[in-house]
Amino acid sequence: MVTSWVNSAERIGSDLHLELTGPGGRRAALIRALREAVRSGRLAPGTRLPPYRSLAADLGVARNTVADAYAELVAEGWLTARQGSGTRVAERAEPLRPAARVPKKAPPRARGPRHDLTQGTPDVSAFPRTAWLASYRRALQQAPNEVFGPGDPAGRPELREALTEYLARARGVRTEPGRIVICSGFAHALRLLFGGVLRGPLAVEAYGLGFHRHVLAAAGVRTVPLPLDEHGARIDRLARERAVLLTPAHQFPTGGPLHPTRRAAVIDWARARDGLVLEDDYDGEFRYDRKPVGAVQGLDPERVIHIGSVSKSLSPAVRLGWMVLPERHVEAVLAAKGEREAWASVLDQLSLADFIASGSYDRHIRRMRQRYRGRRDRLVAALAEHAPHVEATGIAAGLHAVLRLPPGTEASAVKAAAWQGVALDGLAAFRHPETDMPVGDGLVVGYATPSEHAYGPALEALCGALPPP
């Protein structure tokens, strides 16, 4: 048996795999193999075959053997040959059709919601395609050859340098490139930190993403809920934990920044306990009605791990995030990550570095900040007109609002929203199962998710689902 992959520079089409088997000589085996390739549909009508000299060399047979096989198949009508066009599969050569089967009736597809007001996703229709493509091209053209080899687990130096400048300017972070480790997002950062660097228990805010709690639970980390009030997390309730996870710029999902006295208090706690603060800066760039709130990391870079990503500011499809680490934890995180970059695309890292350095990232943030502020204002105006008894809170920043509902109405409001074709979450979905905080009814409404043309109808449907006074 002779098996060959044909990949001639003169041939147009895909690689051709032939097996010369069966009785008879090479010529008969080649005719059978070509005929079967056409009959089965592997060689579609019009496909150009390799010149007989190239095919003979690839198969290790005489040129005349291939020439004779081609000639016989042309005579049979399987192939056509024309001067200057080469040998091709005949247009009328039809592949074998499989026996007809009665198709199984596909199960009915569940209709998705008409209006998506879930939190956590930016307006993906606003992704800056032109500017990102320009950065990608520049990054690719200027990339040194080493870029196309195994990646540094710390991340590309170009991106770490760009982030050092940007985070200092925009978020008040104090760091240097050597203390930044690139990751693929916040969940990846948690897996790295609690995959051998840190240990639990971990104090968390009483309301937060259940997905993050599941990631921690999978790593064997017990989470202890901290109650919340109008000033943010109750730092005075920290007990024997050695680390705490906070969203200090804009508490998720209830809204509002951590009060300045509590920001100072959590740093004092970390110093006294030799503890760590994990700062989730998930949407710190989007502020509307208040002065910018800088990162807690700026108060003590050796006691805070600052974690950010572009999932809210740019797109969750760009799987890039970062950890700004205390110096003593850098090597341990890199060891946990491994010797090679296995998560974050190096080319995407270079593109983001250029996107930041060129000013495109700042321009995109400013443009989206204006758009989201307009979305928030339209939500507040719609509530004032159609449901003045429903208060929107946590709206000074971020991409979502919490609509406070009368006691006992949250579940029915979520169900009514689903009937209206509106996808959103109730506040209870984010509540830590072990917290002793009083229950508060509410809806978490992501006003950034819909495209511009879809936002108006989404607001109408939302107002139609809210409980009466």
Coordinates of C-alpha atoms in Angstrom, one line a residue:
M1 CA 0.0 0.0 0.0
V2 CA 1.2 3.5 -0.9
T3 CA -0.2 6.4 1.0
S4 CA 0.6 10.0 0.0
W5 CA -0.3 13.5 0.8
V6 CA -0.1 15.6 -2.3
N7 CA 0.6 19.3 -1.8
S8 CA 2.0 20.6 -5.0
A9 CA 2.7 24.4 -5.4
E10 CA 1.1 24.1 -8.9
R11 CA -2.1 22.6 -7.6
I12 CA -5.2 24.6 -6.7
G13 CA -7.3 23.2 -3.8
S14 CA -6.8 21.2 -0.7
D15 CA -4.3 18.5 0.1
L16 CA -5.0 15.2 -1.7
H17 CA -4.7 12.0 0.3
L18 CA -4.5 8.8 -1.9
E19 CA -4.1 5.2 -0.8
L20 CA -2.9 2.8 -3.5
T21 CA -4.2 -0.6 -2.4
G22 CA -5.9 -3.6 -3.9
P23 CA -5.1 -6.1 -6.6
G24 CA -3.3 -5.2 -9.8
G25 CA -0.4 -2.9 -10.5
R26 CA 0.2 0.7 -9.5
R27 CA -1.8 2.1 -12.5
A28 CA -4.9 0.1 -11.5
A29 CA -4.6 1.1 -7.9
L30 CA -4.2 4.8 -8.8
I31 CA -7.2 4.7 -11.1
R32 CA -9.3 3.1 -8.3
A33 CA -8.1 5.6 -5.7
L34 CA -8.9 8.6 -7.9
R35 CA -12.2 7.2 -9.0
E36 CA -13.2 6.6 -5.4
A37 CA -12.1 10.1 -4.4
V38 CA -14.4 11.6 -7.0
R39 CA -17.2 9.2 -6.3
S40 CA -17.1 9.9 -2.5
G41 CA -17.1 13.6 -3.0
R42 CA -13.6 14.2 -1.6
L43 CA -12.7 15.6 -5.0
A44 CA -15.5 18.0 -5.9
P45 CA -16.4 18.8 -9.5
G46 CA -14.0 21.4 -10.9
T47 CA -11.1 20.5 -8.6
R48 CA -7.7 20.8 -10.3
L49 CA -5.5 17.8 -9.9
P50 CA -1.7 18.0 -9.6
P51 CA 0.4 17.8 -12.8
Y52 CA 1.2 14.2 -13.4
R53 CA 4.9 14.8 -12.9
S54 CA 4.3 16.1 -9.4
L55 CA 1.9 13.4 -8.5
A56 CA 4.3 10.7 -9.7
A57 CA 7.1 12.2 -7.6
D58 CA 4.8 12.3 -4.5
L59 CA 3.6 8.7 -5.0
G60 CA 6.9 7.3 -6.0
V61 CA 5.6 5.9 -9.3
A62 CA 6.6 6.4 -12.9
R63 CA 5.3 9.5 -14.8
N64 CA 3.7 7.3 -17.4
T65 CA 1.7 5.5 -14.8
V66 CA 0.0 8.7 -13.7
A67 CA -0.3 9.9 -17.3
D68 CA -2.1 6.7 -18.3
A69 CA -4.4 6.8 -15.2
Y70 CA -5.4 10.4 -16.0
A71 CA -6.0 9.5 -19.7
E72 CA -8.2 6.5 -18.8
L73 CA -10.3 8.5 -16.3
V74 CA -10.7 11.3 -18.9
A75 CA -11.9 8.7 -21.4
E76 CA -14.4 7.4 -18.8
G77 CA -15.7 10.9 -18.1
W78 CA -14.4 11.2 -14.5
L79 CA -11.8 13.9 -15.4
T80 CA -11.4 16.5 -18.1
A81 CA -8.1 17.7 -19.6
R82 CA -7.6 21.0 -21.5
Q83 CA -4.5 22.7 -22.7
G84 CA -3.4 25.5 -20.2
S85 CA -6.1 24.5 -17.7
G86 CA -4.6 21.2 -16.5
T87 CA -6.6 18.1 -15.4
R88 CA -9.7 18.6 -13.4
V89 CA -12.6 16.6 -12.0
A90 CA -15.4 16.7 -14.5
E91 CA -18.3 19.0 -13.7
R92 CA -20.8 16.2 -14.2
A93 CA -19.1 13.8 -11.9
E94 CA -21.6 13.5 -9.1
P95 CA -20.5 12.0 -5.7
L96 CA -22.5 9.2 -4.2
R97 CA -25.4 10.4 -2.2
P98 CA -26.0 8.8 1.2
A99 CA -29.2 6.8 1.6
A100 CA -32.1 9.1 2.4
R101 CA -33.0 9.1 6.1
V102 CA -36.0 10.5 7.7
P103 CA -34.6 13.5 9.7
K104 CA -35.4 13.6 13.4
K105 CA -37.5 16.5 14.3
A106 CA -35.4 19.1 16.0
P107 CA -36.5 20.1 19.4
P108 CA -38.1 23.5 19.5
R109 CA -35.5 26.1 20.4
A110 CA -36.2 28.2 23.4
R111 CA -36.8 31.8 22.5
G112 CA -34.3 34.1 24.1
P113 CA -35.3 37.3 25.8
R114 CA -36.1 40.2 23.5
H115 CA -34.5 42.7 25.9
D116 CA -31.2 42.0 27.7
L117 CA -30.8 44.1 30.8
T118 CA -28.5 41.7 32.6
Q119 CA -25.5 43.3 34.4
G120 CA -21.8 42.7 33.6
T121 CA -21.6 43.3 29.8
P122 CA -20.8 46.5 28.0
D123 CA -22.5 47.6 24.8
V124 CA -20.7 45.2 22.5
S125 CA -21.9 47.0 19.4
A126 CA -19.7 49.9 20.4
F127 CA -16.5 48.0 20.3
P128 CA -13.9 50.3 18.6
R129 CA -13.2 48.0 15.7
T130 CA -11.3 50.5 13.5
A131 CA -9.0 51.8 16.3
W132 CA -8.4 48.2 17.6
L133 CA -7.5 47.0 14.1
A134 CA -5.1 49.9 13.7
S135 CA -3.4 49.0 17.0
Y136 CA -3.3 45.3 16.0
R137 CA -1.6 46.1 12.7
R138 CA 1.0 48.4 14.3
A139 CA 1.7 45.8 17.0
L140 CA 2.1 43.0 14.4
Q141 CA 4.3 45.1 12.2
Q142 CA 6.6 46.2 15.0
A143 CA 6.6 42.9 17.0
P144 CA 10.1 41.4 17.4
N145 CA 10.5 37.8 16.3
E146 CA 10.6 36.6 19.9
V147 CA 6.9 37.4 20.2
F148 CA 6.0 34.3 18.1
G149 CA 7.8 32.0 20.5
P150 CA 6.7 30.8 24.0
G151 CA 5.2 33.7 26.0
D152 CA 6.6 35.1 29.3
P153 CA 4.1 34.2 32.1
A154 CA 4.4 37.8 33.5
G155 CA 3.1 39.2 30.2
R156 CA 4.6 41.3 27.5
P157 CA 6.8 44.1 28.8
E158 CA 5.1 46.5 26.4
L159 CA 1.7 46.0 28.0
R160 CA 3.0 46.0 31.6
E161 CA 4.8 49.3 30.9
A162 CA 1.6 50.8 29.3
L163 CA -0.5 49.6 32.3
T164 CA 2.0 51.1 34.8
E165 CA 1.5 54.6 33.2
Y166 CA -2.2 54.2 32.7
L167 CA -3.1 52.8 36.1
A168 CA -1.0 55.5 37.9
R169 CA -2.7 58.3 35.9
A170 CA -6.3 57.1 35.8
R171 CA -6.6 55.0 39.0
G172 CA -3.9 56.2 41.4
V173 CA -2.1 52.9 41.4
R174 CA 1.5 52.9 42.5
T175 CA 3.5 50.2 40.8
E176 CA 6.2 49.3 38.3
P177 CA 6.2 46.9 35.4
G178 CA 7.9 44.1 37.3
R179 CA 5.0 43.9 39.8
I180 CA 2.3 43.5 37.2
V181 CA 1.3 40.0 36.0
I182 CA -1.0 39.7 33.0
C183 CA -3.9 37.2 33.3
S184 CA -7.1 36.5 31.3
G185 CA -9.5 38.1 33.7
F186 CA -10.6 38.4 37.3
A187 CA -11.7 34.7 37.7
H188 CA -8.3 33.6 36.3
A189 CA -6.6 35.9 38.9
L190 CA -8.5 34.3 41.7
R191 CA -7.5 30.8 40.5
L192 CA -3.9 31.8 40.4
L193 CA -3.9 33.5 43.8
F194 CA -5.7 30.7 45.6
G195 CA -4.0 27.9 43.6
G196 CA -1.0 27.9 46.0
V197 CA -0.2 31.5 46.8
L198 CA -2.9 32.5 49.3
R199 CA -5.1 30.4 51.6
G200 CA -8.5 30.9 53.1
P201 CA -10.7 31.8 54.8
L202 CA -11.4 34.9 52.7
A203 CA -13.7 37.7 53.8
V204 CA -16.1 38.9 51.0
E205 CA -18.9 41.4 50.7
A206 CA -22.3 40.0 51.6
Y207 CA -23.5 40.8 48.1
G208 CA -21.3 39.8 45.1
L209 CA -21.0 37.5 42.2
G210 CA -21.8 33.9 43.0
F211 CA -19.5 32.8 40.2
H212 CA -16.5 34.2 42.2
R213 CA -17.6 32.3 45.3
H214 CA -17.9 29.1 43.2
V215 CA -14.3 29.6 41.9
L216 CA -13.1 30.0 45.4
A217 CA -15.1 27.0 46.7
A218 CA -13.5 24.9 43.9
A219 CA -10.1 25.9 45.3
G220 CA -11.2 24.8 48.8
V221 CA -11.5 28.4 50.1
R222 CA -14.2 29.2 52.6
T223 CA -15.7 32.7 52.2
V224 CA -17.0 34.7 55.1
P225 CA -19.6 37.4 54.3
L226 CA -19.1 41.0 55.5
P227 CA -22.3 43.0 56.0
L228 CA -22.9 46.1 54.0
D229 CA -24.4 49.5 54.9
E230 CA -24.6 52.9 53.2
H231 CA -20.9 53.3 53.7
G232 CA -19.9 50.0 52.1
A233 CA -18.4 46.9 53.7
R234 CA -18.3 46.7 57.5
I235 CA -14.6 46.5 58.0
D236 CA -15.1 46.4 61.8
R237 CA -16.6 42.9 61.3
L238 CA -13.3 41.4 60.0
A239 CA -12.3 38.7 62.4
R240 CA -9.7 36.1 62.0
E241 CA -9.4 36.2 58.2
R242 CA -6.1 37.0 56.7
A243 CA -7.5 38.4 53.4
V244 CA -10.5 40.3 52.2
L245 CA -12.0 40.8 48.8
L246 CA -13.6 44.2 48.2
T247 CA -15.1 46.3 45.3
P248 CA -14.2 49.6 46.9
A249 CA -14.7 52.0 43.9
H250 CA -18.3 50.8 43.2
Q251 CA -19.6 48.0 45.4
F252 CA -21.0 45.2 43.3
P253 CA -24.0 45.0 42.9
T254 CA -25.5 47.4 45.5
G255 CA -23.5 50.5 44.3
G256 CA -21.6 53.2 46.2
P257 CA -17.9 53.6 47.1
L258 CA -16.3 52.4 50.2
H259 CA -16.2 55.3 52.7
P260 CA -12.8 57.0 53.1
T261 CA -12.7 56.1 56.8
R262 CA -13.2 52.4 56.0
R263 CA -10.6 52.6 53.2
A264 CA -8.1 53.7 55.8
A265 CA -9.5 51.1 58.3
V266 CA -9.0 48.2 56.0
I267 CA -5.4 49.2 55.4
D268 CA -4.8 49.5 59.2
W269 CA -6.4 46.0 59.6
A270 CA -4.1 44.5 56.9
R271 CA -1.0 46.0 58.6
A272 CA -2.0 44.8 62.0
R273 CA -2.9 41.3 60.9
D274 CA -0.2 40.9 58.2
G275 CA -3.2 40.5 55.9
L276 CA -4.1 41.3 52.3
V277 CA -6.8 43.3 50.5
L278 CA -7.9 42.0 47.1
E279 CA -9.2 45.0 45.2
D280 CA -11.6 44.2 42.4
D281 CA -11.6 47.4 40.2
Y282 CA -14.1 46.0 37.8
D283 CA -15.6 49.3 36.5
G284 CA -13.5 52.0 38.1
E285 CA -13.3 54.2 34.9
F286 CA -17.0 54.8 34.7
R287 CA -17.9 57.6 37.1
Y288 CA -20.7 60.2 36.5
D289 CA -21.9 62.4 39.4
R290 CA -19.0 62.2 41.9
K291 CA -15.3 62.9 42.1
P292 CA -13.1 60.1 41.0
V293 CA -12.4 57.4 43.6
G294 CA -8.8 56.2 43.3
A295 CA -7.7 52.7 44.0
V296 CA -7.2 51.5 47.6
Q297 CA -3.9 50.1 46.3
G298 CA -2.4 53.6 46.3
L299 CA -2.7 53.7 50.2
D300 CA -0.4 50.7 50.6
P301 CA 1.0 48.8 47.6
E302 CA 2.4 46.1 49.9
R303 CA -0.9 45.3 51.4
V304 CA -3.2 45.4 48.4
I305 CA -3.5 43.2 45.3
H306 CA -5.2 45.4 42.6
I307 CA -7.0 43.4 40.0
G308 CA -8.5 44.8 36.8
S309 CA -9.5 43.8 33.3
V310 CA -10.9 45.2 30.0
S311 CA -14.1 43.1 30.2
K312 CA -16.3 46.1 31.2
S313 CA -14.3 48.9 29.6
L314 CA -13.6 47.3 26.3
S315 CA -15.1 43.8 25.8
P316 CA -15.2 40.5 27.5
A317 CA -14.1 38.9 24.3
V318 CA -10.6 40.5 24.8
R319 CA -9.5 38.1 27.4
L320 CA -7.0 40.3 29.2
G321 CA -6.7 41.3 32.8
W322 CA -3.9 42.2 35.3
M323 CA -2.8 41.8 38.8
V324 CA -0.7 44.6 40.5
L325 CA 1.0 42.6 43.2
P326 CA 3.0 43.3 46.4
E327 CA 6.6 42.6 45.6
R328 CA 6.8 39.6 47.9
H329 CA 4.0 37.8 46.0
V330 CA 5.3 38.2 42.4
E331 CA 7.4 35.1 42.2
A332 CA 4.8 32.9 43.8
V333 CA 2.1 34.0 41.3
L334 CA 4.5 33.5 38.4
A335 CA 5.3 30.0 39.7
A336 CA 1.6 29.3 39.9
K337 CA 1.1 30.5 36.4
G338 CA 3.8 28.3 34.9
E339 CA 6.8 28.7 32.7
R340 CA 4.9 29.8 29.6
E341 CA 2.0 32.0 28.9
A342 CA -1.0 29.7 28.4
W343 CA -3.9 32.0 28.7
A344 CA -3.6 35.5 27.4
S345 CA -2.8 36.0 23.7
V346 CA 0.5 37.7 23.2
L347 CA -0.7 39.5 20.1
D348 CA -3.7 40.8 22.0
Q349 CA -1.3 42.0 24.7
L350 CA 0.7 43.9 22.2
S351 CA -2.5 45.3 20.6
L352 CA -3.8 46.5 24.0
A353 CA -0.4 48.1 24.8
D354 CA -0.6 50.1 21.6
F355 CA -4.2 50.9 22.1
I356 CA -3.4 52.4 25.5
A357 CA -0.1 54.1 24.4
S358 CA -1.8 55.7 21.3
G359 CA -4.5 57.3 23.4
S360 CA -7.3 55.2 21.8
Y361 CA -8.2 53.6 25.1
D362 CA -8.7 56.9 26.8
R363 CA -10.8 58.2 23.9
H364 CA -12.9 55.0 24.0
I365 CA -13.5 55.3 27.8
R366 CA -14.5 59.0 27.5
R367 CA -16.9 58.2 24.7
M368 CA -18.5 55.2 26.5
R369 CA -18.7 57.2 29.7
Q370 CA -20.9 59.8 28.0
R371 CA -23.0 57.1 26.4
Y372 CA -23.5 55.1 29.6
R373 CA -24.3 58.3 31.5
G374 CA -27.0 59.0 29.0
R375 CA -28.4 55.5 29.4
R376 CA -28.5 55.9 33.1
D377 CA -30.3 59.2 32.8
R378 CA -32.9 57.7 30.5
L379 CA -33.5 54.9 33.1
V380 CA -34.0 57.4 35.9
A381 CA -36.3 59.5 33.7
A382 CA -38.4 56.5 32.7
L383 CA -38.8 55.5 36.4
A384 CA -39.8 59.0 37.4
E385 CA -42.5 58.9 34.7
H386 CA -43.8 55.4 34.9
A387 CA -42.8 54.1 38.4
P388 CA -41.9 57.0 40.7
H389 CA -42.3 54.7 43.7
V390 CA -39.2 52.7 42.6
E391 CA -35.9 54.2 43.6
A392 CA -32.7 53.6 41.5
T393 CA -29.6 53.3 43.7
G394 CA -25.9 52.9 43.0
I395 CA -26.1 55.1 39.9
A396 CA -23.2 57.5 40.5
A397 CA -20.9 55.1 38.6
G398 CA -20.7 51.8 36.8
L399 CA -22.8 50.0 34.2
H400 CA -25.9 49.0 36.3
A401 CA -28.4 50.2 38.8
V402 CA -30.3 48.6 41.6
L403 CA -34.1 49.2 41.6
R404 CA -35.4 49.1 45.2
L405 CA -38.7 47.3 45.4
P406 CA -41.4 47.0 48.1
P407 CA -40.8 44.0 50.4
G408 CA -41.8 40.7 49.1
T409 CA -42.1 41.8 45.4
E410 CA -38.8 40.8 44.0
A411 CA -39.6 37.3 42.8
S412 CA -42.8 38.4 41.2
A413 CA -41.1 41.3 39.5
V414 CA -38.4 39.0 38.0
K415 CA -41.1 36.7 36.7
A416 CA -43.1 39.6 35.3
A417 CA -39.9 40.8 33.5
A418 CA -39.5 37.4 32.0
W419 CA -43.1 37.6 30.7
Q420 CA -42.2 40.9 29.1
G421 CA -39.2 39.4 27.5
V422 CA -36.7 41.2 29.7
A423 CA -33.6 39.4 31.0
L424 CA -32.4 40.7 34.4
D425 CA -31.4 39.5 37.8
G426 CA -33.0 39.9 41.2
L427 CA -30.9 41.2 44.0
A428 CA -31.2 37.9 45.9
A429 CA -29.2 36.2 43.2
F430 CA -26.1 38.0 44.5
R431 CA -26.6 37.4 48.2
H432 CA -24.1 35.3 50.1
P433 CA -25.9 32.3 51.5
E434 CA -24.4 32.7 55.0
T435 CA -24.9 36.4 55.5
D436 CA -27.0 37.7 58.4
M437 CA -27.9 41.0 56.7
P438 CA -31.6 41.9 56.4
V439 CA -33.1 40.9 53.1
G440 CA -33.8 43.7 50.7
D441 CA -35.9 43.3 47.5
G442 CA -34.6 44.8 44.3
L443 CA -33.7 44.3 40.6
V444 CA -30.2 44.6 39.2
V445 CA -30.6 46.4 35.8
G446 CA -27.6 46.5 33.4
Y447 CA -28.2 49.6 31.3
A448 CA -25.0 49.2 29.3
T449 CA -25.9 45.9 27.6
P450 CA -28.4 46.8 24.9
S451 CA -27.4 48.6 21.7
E452 CA -28.6 52.1 21.3
H453 CA -31.6 51.3 19.1
A454 CA -32.8 48.5 21.5
Y455 CA -32.5 50.5 24.7
G456 CA -35.8 52.4 24.4
P457 CA -38.0 49.4 23.9
A458 CA -36.1 47.6 26.8
L459 CA -37.0 50.4 29.2
E460 CA -40.6 50.3 28.2
A461 CA -40.8 46.6 28.8
L462 CA -39.0 47.0 32.1
C463 CA -41.4 49.6 33.4
G464 CA -44.3 47.4 32.4
A465 CA -42.9 44.6 34.7
L466 CA -42.4 46.7 37.8
P467 CA -44.8 46.2 40.7
P468 CA -47.5 48.9 41.3
P469 CA -47.2 51.3 44.2

